[in-house]
Structure formats: structure tokens, C-alpha cells
Tab-separated table of C-alpha atoms in Angstrom:
chain	number	residue	atom	x	y	z
A	1	GLN	CA	78.220	92.264	102.355
A	2	VAL	CA	80.781	92.710	99.618
A	3	PRO	CA	83.738	90.318	99.182
A	4	LEU	CA	86.906	92.356	99.426
A	5	VAL	CA	90.436	91.157	98.624
A	6	GLU	CA	93.602	92.866	99.811
A	7	SER	CA	96.965	92.592	98.096
A	8	GLY	CA	100.382	94.188	98.199
A	9	GLY	CA	101.695	93.159	101.586
A	10	GLY	CA	105.174	91.829	102.188
A	11	SER	CA	108.395	92.163	104.158
A	12	VAL	CA	110.308	95.426	103.931
A	13	GLN	CA	112.937	97.428	105.785
A	14	ALA	CA	112.204	100.384	108.017
A	15	GLY	CA	111.956	103.517	105.896
A	16	ASP	CA	110.664	101.654	102.854
A	17	SER	CA	107.293	102.099	101.161
A	18	VAL	CA	104.500	99.642	100.449
A	19	ARG	CA	101.275	100.102	98.536
A	20	LEU	CA	98.242	98.026	99.466
A	21	SER	CA	95.270	97.512	97.224
A	22	CYS	CA	91.741	96.367	97.990
A	23	ALA	CA	89.705	94.927	95.143
A	24	GLY	CA	86.010	94.204	95.024
A	25	ILE	CA	84.450	97.556	95.758
A	26	GLY	CA	83.093	97.764	92.230
A	27	SER	CA	80.240	100.207	91.978
A	28	THR	CA	78.964	99.450	95.480
A	29	PHE	CA	80.807	102.276	97.192
A	30	ARG	CA	78.171	104.936	96.629
A	31	SER	CA	77.836	106.160	100.197
A	32	GLY	CA	79.297	105.786	103.646
A	33	SER	CA	82.906	104.858	104.310
A	34	MET	CA	85.740	102.641	103.306
A	35	ALA	CA	88.731	102.169	105.539
A	36	TRP	CA	91.929	100.340	106.319
A	37	PHE	CA	92.384	98.712	109.693
A	38	ARG	CA	95.272	96.693	111.067
A	39	GLN	CA	95.582	94.071	113.724
A	40	SER	CA	98.582	92.601	115.503
A	41	PRO	CA	98.399	89.297	117.406
A	42	THR	CA	98.192	90.999	120.786
A	43	LYS	CA	95.996	93.963	119.889
A	44	ASP	CA	92.444	94.747	118.827
A	45	LYS	CA	91.725	95.870	115.310
A	46	GLU	CA	93.052	99.429	114.926
A	47	PHE	CA	91.801	102.139	112.582
A	48	VAL	CA	94.477	103.280	110.135
A	49	ALA	CA	92.816	105.410	107.459
A	50	GLY	CA	89.322	106.110	106.183
A	51	LEU	CA	87.739	107.513	103.062
A	52	ARG	CA	84.258	108.929	102.971
A	53	TYR	CA	82.251	108.763	99.759
A	54	SER	CA	82.467	112.557	99.722
A	55	GLY	CA	86.211	112.177	99.221
A	56	HIS	CA	87.257	113.327	102.675
A	57	THR	CA	90.078	111.325	104.224
A	58	TYR	CA	90.893	110.580	107.850
A	59	TYR	CA	93.969	109.073	109.466
A	60	ALA	CA	95.132	107.683	112.759
A	61	ASP	CA	97.611	110.014	114.410
A	62	SER	CA	100.275	107.324	114.232
A	63	VAL	CA	100.238	107.274	110.420
A	64	LYS	CA	99.324	110.853	109.560
A	65	GLY	CA	101.783	112.311	107.091
A	66	ARG	CA	103.150	108.874	106.162
A	67	PHE	CA	100.107	106.998	104.805
A	68	SER	CA	97.668	108.024	102.116
A	69	ILE	CA	94.280	106.446	101.339
A	70	THR	CA	92.850	106.849	97.877
A	71	ARG	CA	90.340	105.286	95.533
A	72	ASP	CA	91.395	104.230	92.058
A	73	ASN	CA	88.290	104.801	89.948
A	74	VAL	CA	89.751	103.030	86.934
A	75	LYS	CA	90.667	99.821	88.725
A	76	ASN	CA	87.802	100.158	91.247
A	77	THR	CA	90.151	99.591	94.134
A	78	LEU	CA	90.902	101.197	97.465
A	79	GLU	CA	94.585	101.951	97.877
A	80	LEU	CA	96.812	102.588	100.875
A	81	GLN	CA	100.208	104.105	100.166
A	82	MET	CA	102.472	103.590	103.152
A	83	ASP	CA	105.733	105.537	103.274
A	84	SER	CA	108.481	105.840	105.863
A	85	LEU	CA	107.444	102.545	107.397
A	86	LYS	CA	108.373	101.749	110.977
A	87	GLY	CA	108.635	98.525	112.881
A	88	GLU	CA	105.425	99.301	114.742
A	89	ASP	CA	103.567	99.352	111.424
A	90	SER	CA	104.031	95.588	111.163
A	91	SER	CA	100.583	94.064	111.184
A	92	VAL	CA	97.882	92.402	109.153
A	93	TYR	CA	96.074	95.078	107.177
A	94	TYR	CA	92.385	94.791	106.336
A	95	CYS	CA	90.155	96.856	104.106
A	96	ALA	CA	86.532	97.338	105.059
A	97	MET	CA	83.397	98.913	103.676
A	98	CYS	CA	80.327	100.375	105.341
A	99	PRO	CA	77.871	101.951	102.895
A	100	ARG	CA	75.529	103.073	105.673
A	101	CYS	CA	78.152	104.427	108.070
A	102	ILE	CA	77.891	107.975	109.294
A	103	LEU	CA	81.011	110.003	109.982
A	104	SER	CA	81.019	109.403	113.709
A	105	SER	CA	81.377	105.640	113.162
A	106	LEU	CA	84.258	105.910	110.701
A	107	ARG	CA	86.942	104.759	113.146
A	108	ARG	CA	84.978	101.895	114.735
A	109	ALA	CA	85.661	98.452	113.309
A	110	GLN	CA	82.287	97.216	114.584
A	111	SER	CA	80.548	99.583	112.157
A	112	TYR	CA	81.844	97.839	109.032
A	113	ASP	CA	80.016	94.910	107.511
A	114	SER	CA	82.308	93.955	104.628
A	115	TRP	CA	85.898	92.875	105.219
A	116	GLY	CA	88.768	91.370	103.335
A	117	ARG	CA	90.900	88.548	104.733
A	118	GLY	CA	93.895	90.791	105.280
A	119	THR	CA	97.433	91.102	103.993
A	120	GLN	CA	100.557	90.903	106.149
A	121	VAL	CA	103.041	93.762	106.265
A	122	THR	CA	106.272	93.122	108.150
A	123	VAL	CA	108.752	95.934	108.705
A	124	SER	CA	112.234	95.057	109.894
A	125	SER	CA	114.302	97.605	111.770
């Protein structure tokens, strides 16, 4: 397991943008997947966006075209750029890593063995 730390959350208005960052990946992300999940108080953890070591990206339908997942190789962080935010995007956002994950497990939270503690994003309408 790798200790991950999210940052960048906050309270914004609908239509605004927020950029989340996940530190701690260092040089350990050499295979498998990294991803962002989110969880609201009444829901299970939900896949938001994933990045394979190959560089391929994957998104939940609800965020496609609005969110972008990238890796900053200088800062060694995983980033999530969130644009055109909506009220339903309000949640706690978590980054996760799974070096041994295959593609078919990318969207399953149970597949990931390293997690951050989360950062709250609140979007007001």
C-alpha cells in the first residue's frame, strides 16, 4: 500500500472549476491503474475517472467531457480537472492506486489497495 493524499477540494458555485491533486504516487505507479472515486453519504463509492499506466484514460458517463484525469510527472501527482461543475458532483473525492489491476477491474473500487483520505467538493446551485 502507498499513502496517498488528496488536496484541492472546496466549496464552489455550479459552473465553476476545481482541480484536485493526489500526492504520494512517487515512482510506484509503474503498472496498473490509478483512479478517482467519489462517495456521498447515501451512496457507495462511485468511479469517476481512471488512468492506466499506458496513458489511456476512462471516465464515468456522468463526467465525460467535463472532467480530465492526468498525471503530473514533474510533481509526481495525479490530477483531476473538474469543469462545469454541477450540484450532483458534490461529494468526497478519493484517489486510489492499483499497480496490479487489469483493465477490466479499473472501475471497481474493491480492486484498489491504496487510498487517500479524501477531499470534499461542494457545489452550490
